Amino acid sequence: MPEYEFRDVYVPRGVSRSAAVRLLTDEAEYGYWELDRLRLFPDGSRRVRLRRRIIRQVRATW
């Protein structure tokens, strides 16, 4: 089973949708994060949970 690390990002209500998409796209492209969960609150703010896989290196045995 893969292991993941998580990062929570809070996007305030004054941020436009296109700016939030740009922010999350940059995180995905340069930080190798993927969207795990997005919660939209009634006041317009968003709480986003990003995840990325933890890749463990196996020690060579030769």
PDB file of C-alpha atoms in Angstrom:
ATOM      1  CA  MET A   1       0.000   0.000   0.000  1.00  0.00           C
ATOM      2  CA  PRO A   2       1.489   3.385  -0.968  1.00  0.00           C
ATOM      3  CA  GLU A   3       2.255   5.990   1.677  1.00  0.00           C
ATOM      4  CA  TYR A   4       1.228   9.602   1.202  1.00  0.00           C
ATOM      5  CA  GLU A   5       2.107  12.896   2.796  1.00  0.00           C
ATOM      6  CA  PHE A   6      -0.616  15.506   3.083  1.00  0.00           C
ATOM      7  CA  ARG A   7      -0.706  19.280   2.954  1.00  0.00           C
ATOM      8  CA  ASP A   8      -3.674  21.444   3.889  1.00  0.00           C
ATOM      9  CA  VAL A   9      -4.166  24.718   2.026  1.00  0.00           C
ATOM     10  CA  TYR A  10      -6.697  27.370   2.989  1.00  0.00           C
ATOM     11  CA  VAL A  11      -7.967  29.629   0.199  1.00  0.00           C
ATOM     12  CA  PRO A  12      -9.808  32.692   1.573  1.00  0.00           C
ATOM     13  CA  ARG A  13     -13.136  33.810   0.200  1.00  0.00           C
ATOM     14  CA  GLY A  14     -11.770  36.832  -1.662  1.00  0.00           C
ATOM     15  CA  VAL A  15      -9.679  34.693  -4.025  1.00  0.00           C
ATOM     16  CA  SER A  16     -11.277  34.147  -7.415  1.00  0.00           C
ATOM     17  CA  ARG A  17     -11.848  30.705  -8.806  1.00  0.00           C
ATOM     18  CA  SER A  18      -9.297  31.190 -11.584  1.00  0.00           C
ATOM     19  CA  ALA A  19      -6.640  32.286  -9.057  1.00  0.00           C
ATOM     20  CA  ALA A  20      -7.353  29.230  -6.905  1.00  0.00           C
ATOM     21  CA  VAL A  21      -7.071  26.971  -9.959  1.00  0.00           C
ATOM     22  CA  ARG A  22      -3.746  28.611 -10.868  1.00  0.00           C
ATOM     23  CA  LEU A  23      -2.445  28.096  -7.318  1.00  0.00           C
ATOM     24  CA  LEU A  24      -3.413  24.417  -7.253  1.00  0.00           C
ATOM     25  CA  THR A  25      -2.065  23.851 -10.773  1.00  0.00           C
ATOM     26  CA  ASP A  26       1.312  25.257  -9.763  1.00  0.00           C
ATOM     27  CA  GLU A  27       1.396  23.033  -6.679  1.00  0.00           C
ATOM     28  CA  ALA A  28       0.553  19.993  -8.798  1.00  0.00           C
ATOM     29  CA  GLU A  29       3.026  20.760 -11.555  1.00  0.00           C
ATOM     30  CA  TYR A  30       6.063  21.823  -9.542  1.00  0.00           C
ATOM     31  CA  GLY A  31       5.509  20.112  -6.183  1.00  0.00           C
ATOM     32  CA  TYR A  32       4.046  16.829  -7.494  1.00  0.00           C
ATOM     33  CA  TRP A  33       0.928  17.272  -5.357  1.00  0.00           C
ATOM     34  CA  GLU A  34      -2.474  15.928  -6.356  1.00  0.00           C
ATOM     35  CA  LEU A  35      -5.906  16.896  -5.103  1.00  0.00           C
ATOM     36  CA  ASP A  36      -7.187  14.665  -2.315  1.00  0.00           C
ATOM     37  CA  ARG A  37     -10.138  16.658  -1.029  1.00  0.00           C
ATOM     38  CA  LEU A  38     -11.699  20.074  -1.521  1.00  0.00           C
ATOM     39  CA  ARG A  39     -14.288  21.578   0.772  1.00  0.00           C
ATOM     40  CA  LEU A  40     -16.188  24.716  -0.207  1.00  0.00           C
ATOM     41  CA  PHE A  41     -17.686  26.616   2.724  1.00  0.00           C
ATOM     42  CA  PRO A  42     -20.880  28.720   2.561  1.00  0.00           C
ATOM     43  CA  ASP A  43     -18.899  31.966   2.902  1.00  0.00           C
ATOM     44  CA  GLY A  44     -16.920  31.140  -0.271  1.00  0.00           C
ATOM     45  CA  SER A  45     -13.663  30.045   1.353  1.00  0.00           C
ATOM     46  CA  ARG A  46     -12.083  26.716   0.433  1.00  0.00           C
ATOM     47  CA  ARG A  47     -10.097  24.186   2.382  1.00  0.00           C
ATOM     48  CA  VAL A  48      -7.998  21.995   0.106  1.00  0.00           C
ATOM     49  CA  ARG A  49      -6.113  18.852   1.043  1.00  0.00           C
ATOM     50  CA  LEU A  50      -3.292  17.864  -1.280  1.00  0.00           C
ATOM     51  CA  ARG A  51      -1.359  14.627  -1.236  1.00  0.00           C
ATOM     52  CA  ARG A  52       1.756  13.207  -2.793  1.00  0.00           C
ATOM     53  CA  ARG A  53       3.202   9.776  -2.701  1.00  0.00           C
ATOM     54  CA  ILE A  54       6.226   9.093  -0.524  1.00  0.00           C
ATOM     55  CA  ILE A  55       8.766   7.143  -2.531  1.00  0.00           C
ATOM     56  CA  ARG A  56      11.131   5.136  -0.362  1.00  0.00           C
ATOM     57  CA  GLN A  57      14.435   4.051  -1.786  1.00  0.00           C
ATOM     58  CA  VAL A  58      15.347   0.419  -1.336  1.00  0.00           C
ATOM     59  CA  ARG A  59      18.905  -0.179  -0.254  1.00  0.00           C
ATOM     60  CA  ALA A  60      20.961  -2.142  -2.780  1.00  0.00           C
ATOM     61  CA  THR A  61      22.115  -5.514  -1.474  1.00  0.00           C
ATOM     62  CA  TRP A  62      24.978  -6.503  -3.760  1.00  0.00           C
TER      63      TRP A  62
END
